[in-house]
mmCIF file of C-alpha atoms in Angstrom:
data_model
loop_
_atom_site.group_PDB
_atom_site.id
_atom_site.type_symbol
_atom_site.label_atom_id
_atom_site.label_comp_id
_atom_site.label_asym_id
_atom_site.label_seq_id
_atom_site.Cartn_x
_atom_site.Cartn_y
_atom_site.Cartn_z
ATOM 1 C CA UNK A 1 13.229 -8.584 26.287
ATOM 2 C CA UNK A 2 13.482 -6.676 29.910
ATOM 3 C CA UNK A 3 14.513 -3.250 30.076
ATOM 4 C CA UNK A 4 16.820 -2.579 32.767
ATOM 5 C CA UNK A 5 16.268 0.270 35.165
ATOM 6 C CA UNK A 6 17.335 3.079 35.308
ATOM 7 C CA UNK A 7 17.739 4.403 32.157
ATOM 8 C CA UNK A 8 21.199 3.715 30.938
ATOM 9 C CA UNK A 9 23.107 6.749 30.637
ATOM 10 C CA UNK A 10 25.620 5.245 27.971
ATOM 11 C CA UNK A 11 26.398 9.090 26.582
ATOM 12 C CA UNK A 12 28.253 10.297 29.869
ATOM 13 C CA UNK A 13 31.404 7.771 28.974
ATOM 14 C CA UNK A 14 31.839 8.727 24.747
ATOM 15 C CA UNK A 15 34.940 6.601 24.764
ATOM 16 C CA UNK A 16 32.745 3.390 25.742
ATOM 17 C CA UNK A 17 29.318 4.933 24.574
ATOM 18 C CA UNK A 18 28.749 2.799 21.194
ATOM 19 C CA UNK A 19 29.949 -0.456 22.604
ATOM 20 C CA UNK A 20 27.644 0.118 25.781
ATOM 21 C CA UNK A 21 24.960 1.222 23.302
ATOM 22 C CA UNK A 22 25.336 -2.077 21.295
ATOM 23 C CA UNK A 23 25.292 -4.544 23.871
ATOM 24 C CA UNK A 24 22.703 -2.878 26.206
ATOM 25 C CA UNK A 25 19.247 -4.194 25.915
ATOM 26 C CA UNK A 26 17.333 -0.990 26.802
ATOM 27 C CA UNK A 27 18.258 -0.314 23.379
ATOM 28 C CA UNK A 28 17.008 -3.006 21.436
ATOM 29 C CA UNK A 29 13.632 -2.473 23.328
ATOM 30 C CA UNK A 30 13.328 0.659 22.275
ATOM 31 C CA UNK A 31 14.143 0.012 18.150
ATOM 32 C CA UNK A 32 11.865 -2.438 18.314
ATOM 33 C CA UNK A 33 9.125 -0.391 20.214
ATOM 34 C CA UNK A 34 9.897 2.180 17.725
ATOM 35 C CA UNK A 35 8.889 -0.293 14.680
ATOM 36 C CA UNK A 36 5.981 -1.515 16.611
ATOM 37 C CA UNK A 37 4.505 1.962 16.938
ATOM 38 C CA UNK A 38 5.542 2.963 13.595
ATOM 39 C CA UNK A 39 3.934 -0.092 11.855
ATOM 40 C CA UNK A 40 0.387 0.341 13.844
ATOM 41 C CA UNK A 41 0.174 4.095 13.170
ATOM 42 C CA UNK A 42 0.856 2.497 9.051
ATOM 43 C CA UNK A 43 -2.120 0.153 9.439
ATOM 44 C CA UNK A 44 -4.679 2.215 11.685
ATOM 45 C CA UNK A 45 -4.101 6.131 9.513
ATOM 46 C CA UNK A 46 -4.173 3.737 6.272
ATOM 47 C CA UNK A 47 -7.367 1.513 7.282
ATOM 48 C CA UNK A 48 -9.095 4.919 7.961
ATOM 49 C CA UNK A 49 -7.774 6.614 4.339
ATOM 50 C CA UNK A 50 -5.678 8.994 5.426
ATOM 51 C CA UNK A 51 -2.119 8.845 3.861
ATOM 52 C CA UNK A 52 1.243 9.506 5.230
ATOM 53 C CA UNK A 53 3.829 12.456 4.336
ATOM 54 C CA UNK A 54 7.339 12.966 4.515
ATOM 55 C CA UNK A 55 8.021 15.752 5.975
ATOM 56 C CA UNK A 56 11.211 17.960 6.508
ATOM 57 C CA UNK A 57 12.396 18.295 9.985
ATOM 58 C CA UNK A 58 12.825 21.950 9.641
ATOM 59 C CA UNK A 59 11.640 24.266 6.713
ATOM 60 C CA UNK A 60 11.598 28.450 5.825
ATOM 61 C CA UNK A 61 8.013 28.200 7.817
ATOM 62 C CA UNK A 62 8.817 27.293 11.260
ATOM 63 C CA UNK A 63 7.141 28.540 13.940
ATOM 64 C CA UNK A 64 5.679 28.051 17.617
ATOM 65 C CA UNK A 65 2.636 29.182 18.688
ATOM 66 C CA UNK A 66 4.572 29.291 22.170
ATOM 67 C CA UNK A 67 7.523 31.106 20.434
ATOM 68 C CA UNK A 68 8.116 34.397 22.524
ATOM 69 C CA UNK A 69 6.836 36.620 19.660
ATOM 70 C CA UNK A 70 5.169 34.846 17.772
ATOM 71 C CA UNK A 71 2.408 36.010 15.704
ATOM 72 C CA UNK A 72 0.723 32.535 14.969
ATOM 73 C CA UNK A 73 -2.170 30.510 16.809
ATOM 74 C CA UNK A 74 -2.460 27.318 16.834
ATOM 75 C CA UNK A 75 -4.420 25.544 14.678
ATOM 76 C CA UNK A 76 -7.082 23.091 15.782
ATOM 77 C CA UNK A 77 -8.377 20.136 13.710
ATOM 78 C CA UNK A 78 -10.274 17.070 14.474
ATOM 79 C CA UNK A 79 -8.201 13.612 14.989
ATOM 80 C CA UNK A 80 -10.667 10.207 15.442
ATOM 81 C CA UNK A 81 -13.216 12.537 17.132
ATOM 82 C CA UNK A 82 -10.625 14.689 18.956
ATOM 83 C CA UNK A 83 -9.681 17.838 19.503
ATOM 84 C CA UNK A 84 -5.554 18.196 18.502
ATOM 85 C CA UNK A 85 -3.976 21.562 17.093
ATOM 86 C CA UNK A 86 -1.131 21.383 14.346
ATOM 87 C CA UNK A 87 2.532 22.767 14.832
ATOM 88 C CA UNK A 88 3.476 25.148 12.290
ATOM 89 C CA UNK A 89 6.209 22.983 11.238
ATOM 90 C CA UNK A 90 4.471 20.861 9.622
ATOM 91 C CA UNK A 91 1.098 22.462 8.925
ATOM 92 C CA UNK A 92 1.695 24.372 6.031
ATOM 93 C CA UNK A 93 3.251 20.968 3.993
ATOM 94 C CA UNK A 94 0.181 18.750 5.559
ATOM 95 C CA UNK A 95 -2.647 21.394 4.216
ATOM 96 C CA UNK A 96 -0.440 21.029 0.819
ATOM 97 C CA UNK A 97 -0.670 16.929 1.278
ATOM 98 C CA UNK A 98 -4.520 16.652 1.603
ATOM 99 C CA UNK A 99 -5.239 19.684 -1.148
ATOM 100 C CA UNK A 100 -2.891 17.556 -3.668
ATOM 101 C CA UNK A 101 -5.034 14.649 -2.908
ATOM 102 C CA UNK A 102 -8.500 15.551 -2.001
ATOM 103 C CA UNK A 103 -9.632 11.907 -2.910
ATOM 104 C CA UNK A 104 -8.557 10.761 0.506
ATOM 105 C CA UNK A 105 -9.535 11.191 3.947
ATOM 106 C CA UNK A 106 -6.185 13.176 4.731
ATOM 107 C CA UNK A 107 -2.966 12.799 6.104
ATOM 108 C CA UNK A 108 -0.179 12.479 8.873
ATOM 109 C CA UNK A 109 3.138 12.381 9.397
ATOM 110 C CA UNK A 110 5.529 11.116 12.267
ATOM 111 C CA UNK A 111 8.471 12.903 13.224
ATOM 112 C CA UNK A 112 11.533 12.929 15.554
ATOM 113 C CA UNK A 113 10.611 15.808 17.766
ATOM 114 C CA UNK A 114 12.924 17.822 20.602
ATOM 115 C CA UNK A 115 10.046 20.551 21.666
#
């Protein structure tokens, strides 16, 4: 598959958005990139022992370290040997995931995101 260039803007016509959506291939590409990345994150978090979650988008503990406001810091944790820091979004339910199952290495989640 070939994705064509530049990104097709299918949205800006809604009456001819879905069949332009269907039967352009910049779409396909990116389903199946989608599955490709989803399935490798599966094997590598799972080979190391951490465990995935399913997480809800939003919940009553959202928050942004950015947020103007905000009274949180982010929180930093070790990924593979890296530094990363956790969103508050999900934070709270992954420290919930790895206390419920402290037999594991941990775990991750993947999520649509819009920040």
């Amino acid at each position: 598959m070939s994705c064509p260039k530049p990104f097709p803007s299918t949205w800006r016509n809604p009456e001819r958005h879905l069949s332009e959506l269907l039967s352009n291939p910049y779409y396909a590409v990116l389903a199946t990139l989608h599955g490709v990345v989803q399935s490798a994150s599966y094997s590598v978090f799972s080979a190391a022992g951490i465990e995935s979650l399913l997480l809800p988008i939003t919940t009553h503990s959202v928050s942004s370290p950015a947020g103007l406001g905000s009274d949180s810091i982010p929180v930093m944790t070790k990924l593979f040997g890296q530094d990363v820091y956790l969103s508050d979004s999900g934070q709270f339910l992954l420290e919930l995931g790895v206390r419920l199952r402290p037999d594991i290495q941990g775990v991750w989640y993947s999520m649509p995101s819009f920040r």
